Short mmCIF file of C-alpha atoms in Angstrom, two decimals:
data_model
loop_
_atom_site.label_atom_id
_atom_site.label_comp_id
_atom_site.label_asym_id
_atom_site.label_seq_id
_atom_site.Cartn_x
_atom_site.Cartn_y
_atom_site.Cartn_z
CA UNK A 208 -8.85 -199.17 79.18
CA UNK A 209 -11.93 -198.58 81.02
CA UNK A 210 -12.81 -195.07 81.86
CA UNK A 211 -11.99 -195.03 85.59
CA UNK A 212 -8.37 -196.34 85.29
CA UNK A 213 -7.68 -192.83 83.83
CA UNK A 214 -8.57 -191.26 87.26
CA UNK A 215 -6.48 -193.90 88.96
CA UNK A 216 -3.36 -193.20 86.78
CA UNK A 217 -3.83 -189.42 87.52
CA UNK A 218 -4.21 -190.23 91.52
CA UNK A 219 -1.05 -192.46 91.42
CA UNK A 220 0.95 -189.72 89.39
CA UNK A 221 -0.38 -187.06 92.01
CA UNK A 222 0.70 -189.46 94.96
CA UNK A 223 4.04 -189.86 93.26
CA UNK A 224 4.59 -186.17 93.17
CA UNK A 225 3.64 -185.73 96.81
CA UNK A 226 5.89 -188.86 97.84
CA UNK A 227 8.78 -187.27 95.54
CA UNK A 228 8.22 -183.71 97.28
CA UNK A 229 8.62 -185.17 100.70
CA UNK A 230 11.73 -187.52 99.52
CA UNK A 231 14.35 -185.17 98.12
CA UNK A 232 14.69 -182.54 95.55
CA UNK A 233 16.02 -185.35 93.14
CA UNK A 234 13.02 -187.32 93.94
CA UNK A 235 10.33 -184.70 92.87
CA UNK A 236 12.73 -183.72 89.54
CA UNK A 237 12.69 -187.43 88.72
CA UNK A 238 8.82 -187.56 89.04
CA UNK A 239 8.34 -184.32 87.08
CA UNK A 240 10.76 -185.78 84.25
CA UNK A 241 8.56 -188.80 84.18
CA UNK A 242 5.38 -187.25 84.18
CA UNK A 243 6.83 -185.01 81.10
CA UNK A 244 7.64 -188.24 79.33
CA UNK A 245 4.15 -189.73 80.07
CA UNK A 246 2.51 -186.67 78.67
CA UNK A 247 4.91 -186.65 75.61
CA UNK A 248 4.23 -190.37 74.72
CA UNK A 249 0.53 -190.42 75.56
CA UNK A 250 -0.69 -187.25 74.29
CA UNK A 251 -0.19 -187.92 70.43
CA UNK A 252 -1.95 -191.70 71.13
CA UNK A 253 -5.13 -189.71 72.79
CA UNK A 254 -5.51 -187.26 69.86
CA UNK A 255 -4.98 -190.12 67.40
CA UNK A 256 -2.84 -188.11 65.19
CA UNK A 257 0.22 -189.37 62.70
CA UNK A 258 3.83 -189.29 63.81
CA UNK A 259 3.34 -190.13 67.31
CA UNK A 260 6.92 -191.10 67.81
CA UNK A 261 8.27 -187.77 66.82
CA UNK A 262 5.45 -185.86 68.62
CA UNK A 263 6.13 -187.74 71.66
CA UNK A 264 9.75 -186.49 71.93
CA UNK A 265 8.78 -182.95 70.43
CA UNK A 266 6.19 -182.91 73.48
CA UNK A 267 8.16 -184.56 75.97
CA UNK A 268 11.63 -182.99 75.80
CA UNK A 269 10.55 -179.53 76.49
CA UNK A 270 8.85 -180.40 79.93
CA UNK A 271 11.94 -182.25 80.75
CA UNK A 272 14.08 -179.30 80.12
CA UNK A 273 11.82 -177.17 81.94
CA UNK A 274 11.59 -179.41 85.04
CA UNK A 275 15.55 -179.43 85.07
CA UNK A 276 15.71 -175.90 84.84
CA UNK A 277 13.16 -175.41 87.72
CA UNK A 278 15.04 -177.61 90.09
CA UNK A 279 18.24 -176.19 89.67
CA UNK A 280 18.24 -172.31 88.70
CA UNK A 281 18.68 -169.98 91.29
CA UNK A 282 15.67 -168.72 93.42
CA UNK A 283 13.30 -166.79 92.88
CA UNK A 284 13.56 -167.53 89.21
CA UNK A 285 11.96 -171.10 89.15
CA UNK A 286 10.18 -171.17 86.02
CA UNK A 287 12.14 -168.38 83.98
CA UNK A 288 13.14 -171.03 81.62
CA UNK A 289 9.79 -172.41 81.07
CA UNK A 290 8.63 -170.10 78.56
CA UNK A 291 11.89 -170.57 76.50
CA UNK A 292 11.30 -174.45 76.30
CA UNK A 293 7.64 -174.25 75.65
CA UNK A 294 8.65 -171.77 72.79
CA UNK A 295 11.16 -174.03 71.50
CA UNK A 296 8.67 -177.04 71.77
CA UNK A 297 5.83 -175.09 69.86
CA UNK A 298 8.51 -174.03 66.95
CA UNK A 299 9.63 -177.50 66.64
CA UNK A 300 6.19 -178.93 66.26
CA UNK A 301 5.51 -176.17 63.49
CA UNK A 302 8.86 -177.13 61.80
CA UNK A 303 8.03 -180.86 61.90
CA UNK A 304 4.58 -180.39 60.25
CA UNK A 305 6.27 -178.34 57.64
CA UNK A 306 8.65 -181.21 56.69
CA UNK A 307 6.16 -183.44 56.50
CA UNK A 308 4.88 -181.67 53.65
CA UNK A 309 1.62 -180.55 51.99
CA UNK A 310 -1.51 -182.63 51.76
CA UNK A 311 -0.61 -184.67 54.77
CA UNK A 312 -3.39 -186.20 57.06
CA UNK A 313 -4.54 -184.24 60.00
CA UNK A 314 -1.88 -181.54 60.01
CA UNK A 315 -3.72 -178.78 61.70
CA UNK A 316 -5.21 -181.33 64.57
CA UNK A 317 -1.61 -182.53 64.92
CA UNK A 318 -0.25 -179.07 64.99
CA UNK A 319 -2.89 -177.47 67.38
CA UNK A 320 -3.15 -180.69 69.73
CA UNK A 321 0.85 -181.18 70.05
CA UNK A 322 1.04 -177.55 71.08
CA UNK A 323 -1.32 -178.35 73.92
CA UNK A 324 0.59 -181.31 74.74
CA UNK A 325 3.74 -179.17 74.75
CA UNK A 326 1.92 -176.69 77.02
CA UNK A 327 0.92 -179.24 79.72
CA UNK A 328 4.43 -181.17 79.84
CA UNK A 329 6.24 -177.70 80.51
CA UNK A 330 3.61 -176.69 83.15
CA UNK A 331 4.81 -180.06 85.09
CA UNK A 332 7.69 -178.01 86.28
CA UNK A 333 5.54 -175.67 88.67
CA UNK A 334 5.24 -178.59 90.92
CA UNK A 335 9.15 -178.41 91.57
CA UNK A 336 8.69 -174.62 91.66
CA UNK A 337 5.99 -174.70 94.18
CA UNK A 338 8.39 -176.84 96.47
CA UNK A 339 11.34 -174.88 96.10
CA UNK A 340 9.34 -171.55 96.69
CA UNK A 341 7.57 -172.47 100.14
CA UNK A 342 8.60 -175.71 100.86
CA UNK A 343 6.63 -179.04 100.97
CA UNK A 344 3.60 -177.28 103.03
CA UNK A 345 1.16 -174.47 102.45
CA UNK A 346 -0.13 -174.37 98.73
CA UNK A 347 1.68 -177.13 97.60
CA UNK A 348 -0.61 -179.51 99.92
CA UNK A 349 -3.53 -177.35 99.32
CA UNK A 350 -3.57 -178.19 95.45
CA UNK A 351 -2.66 -181.82 95.93
CA UNK A 352 -5.27 -182.51 98.11
CA UNK A 353 -7.92 -180.41 96.07
CA UNK A 354 -6.63 -182.23 93.13
CA UNK A 355 -7.22 -185.64 94.76
CA UNK A 356 -10.94 -184.87 95.72
CA UNK A 357 -11.59 -183.54 92.15
CA UNK A 358 -9.97 -186.82 90.61
CA UNK A 359 -11.87 -188.81 93.03
CA UNK A 360 -15.11 -187.27 92.11
CA UNK A 361 -14.49 -188.06 88.54
CA UNK A 362 -14.29 -191.72 89.14
CA UNK A 363 -18.29 -191.37 89.76
CA UNK A 364 -19.90 -192.81 86.72
CA UNK A 365 -22.55 -189.99 86.72
CA UNK A 366 -23.21 -187.37 84.10
CA UNK A 367 -20.85 -184.30 83.72
CA UNK A 368 -23.64 -181.69 84.78
CA UNK A 369 -23.78 -183.67 88.39
CA UNK A 370 -19.85 -184.33 88.46
CA UNK A 371 -18.54 -181.17 87.28
CA UNK A 372 -20.33 -179.09 90.09
CA UNK A 373 -19.58 -182.12 92.64
CA UNK A 374 -15.71 -181.89 91.59
CA UNK A 375 -15.35 -178.33 91.88
CA UNK A 376 -17.43 -177.90 94.82
CA UNK A 377 -15.38 -180.68 96.80
CA UNK A 378 -12.00 -179.20 95.74
CA UNK A 379 -13.25 -175.79 96.65
CA UNK A 380 -14.10 -177.18 100.29
CA UNK A 381 -11.18 -179.38 100.29
CA UNK A 382 -8.84 -176.71 99.91
CA UNK A 383 -9.58 -174.53 102.89
CA UNK A 384 -9.67 -177.88 104.98
CA UNK A 385 -6.15 -178.88 103.69
CA UNK A 386 -5.05 -175.13 104.69
CA UNK A 387 -6.34 -175.41 108.34
CA UNK A 388 -4.96 -178.72 108.77
CA UNK A 389 -1.38 -178.45 107.18
CA UNK A 390 -0.74 -174.80 107.08
CA UNK A 391 -2.02 -171.30 108.05
CA UNK A 392 -3.32 -170.26 104.65
CA UNK A 393 -6.25 -168.00 104.51
CA UNK A 394 -9.49 -169.63 103.91
CA UNK A 395 -10.41 -167.51 100.92
CA UNK A 396 -6.96 -168.16 99.04
CA UNK A 397 -7.22 -171.83 99.62
CA UNK A 398 -10.85 -171.82 98.44
CA UNK A 399 -9.80 -170.23 95.25
CA UNK A 400 -6.95 -172.51 94.58
CA UNK A 401 -9.24 -175.47 95.28
CA UNK A 402 -11.86 -174.04 92.96
CA UNK A 403 -9.38 -173.37 89.92
CA UNK A 404 -7.87 -176.81 90.39
CA UNK A 405 -11.07 -178.56 90.59
CA UNK A 406 -12.53 -176.72 87.34
CA UNK A 407 -9.15 -177.59 85.57
CA UNK A 408 -9.41 -181.60 86.32
CA UNK A 409 -13.11 -181.80 85.69
CA UNK A 410 -12.47 -180.17 82.47
CA UNK A 411 -10.12 -183.02 81.36
CA UNK A 412 -12.68 -185.58 82.39
CA UNK A 413 -15.13 -183.83 79.86
CA UNK A 414 -12.25 -184.38 77.35
CA UNK A 415 -12.32 -187.95 78.00
CA UNK A 416 -16.11 -188.41 77.98
CA UNK A 417 -16.28 -186.22 74.51
CA UNK A 418 -13.53 -188.49 73.06
CA UNK A 419 -15.70 -191.39 73.31
CA UNK A 420 -13.59 -194.18 71.94
CA UNK A 421 -11.89 -196.63 74.08
CA UNK A 422 -8.21 -195.68 75.08
CA UNK A 423 -5.12 -197.74 74.82
CA UNK A 424 -2.62 -197.45 77.84
CA UNK A 425 -0.41 -194.57 76.19
CA UNK A 426 -3.38 -192.37 75.73
CA UNK A 427 -4.73 -192.86 79.17
CA UNK A 428 -1.29 -192.26 80.66
CA UNK A 429 -1.39 -188.88 78.58
CA UNK A 430 -4.79 -187.48 79.39
CA UNK A 431 -4.42 -188.76 83.25
CA UNK A 432 -0.93 -187.04 83.87
CA UNK A 433 -1.68 -183.89 81.75
CA UNK A 434 -3.84 -182.07 84.13
CA UNK A 435 -1.77 -183.19 87.16
CA UNK A 436 1.08 -181.58 85.41
CA UNK A 437 -0.88 -178.49 84.90
CA UNK A 438 -1.74 -178.12 88.59
CA UNK A 439 1.71 -177.81 89.56
CA UNK A 440 2.18 -174.48 87.72
CA UNK A 441 -1.54 -173.30 88.97
CA UNK A 442 -0.22 -173.86 92.50
CA UNK A 443 2.91 -171.84 92.29
CA UNK A 444 1.15 -168.71 90.71
CA UNK A 445 -1.77 -168.93 92.89
CA UNK A 446 0.82 -169.13 95.85
CA UNK A 447 2.56 -166.06 94.60
CA UNK A 448 -0.56 -164.07 93.74
CA UNK A 449 -2.61 -164.79 96.62
CA UNK A 450 -0.20 -165.62 99.31
CA UNK A 451 3.01 -163.76 98.97
#
């Protein structure tokens, strides 16, 4: 797939998150589950590691469990189960690699890369936590708008030394603007949120550039939805740390 299609998939995933949040809690949960599944299926393809089907289940299922828990646990323990699902996923990855036996190809890459995939899959529950914590406003929209600007900047076919500062600066400016329009968040917390979100997204763009090889559809979905998933938990924790 062409490089720009990854950004388009990321924007579509982000739009689905916002639409789900405005629709109903069940719709947002469905989007979070589908995002976890997309990361689970696509991440092994992006890494180019063996046992893709098994690893897809081991990466995606913890994210699904984390999303379901975040949607139904009593407040304010929205993400209390996320570390447990993350630990279970990482443990399952290690057990699976042990069962493959010694001398198997890319065992180290599979183990480390799959653990990162489990983390990204589980972090998507943060969108649900952010929505339940403070409603579909405030930091939720600040993070979504900042992420959209960073993803749009990533579509520009310029070198990373230009796109990375542009994406971070654009997201950092979009955060306060979104805060002024959609909420009453102070400028500094909104700017911090935008800069952090922008930095995460342009870092994933760098991963795509360093990969170098053409990506198939599952790989493009995995690398596009991974940062969108991560932004959810970032928004939630920034909201708790800087706003309340």
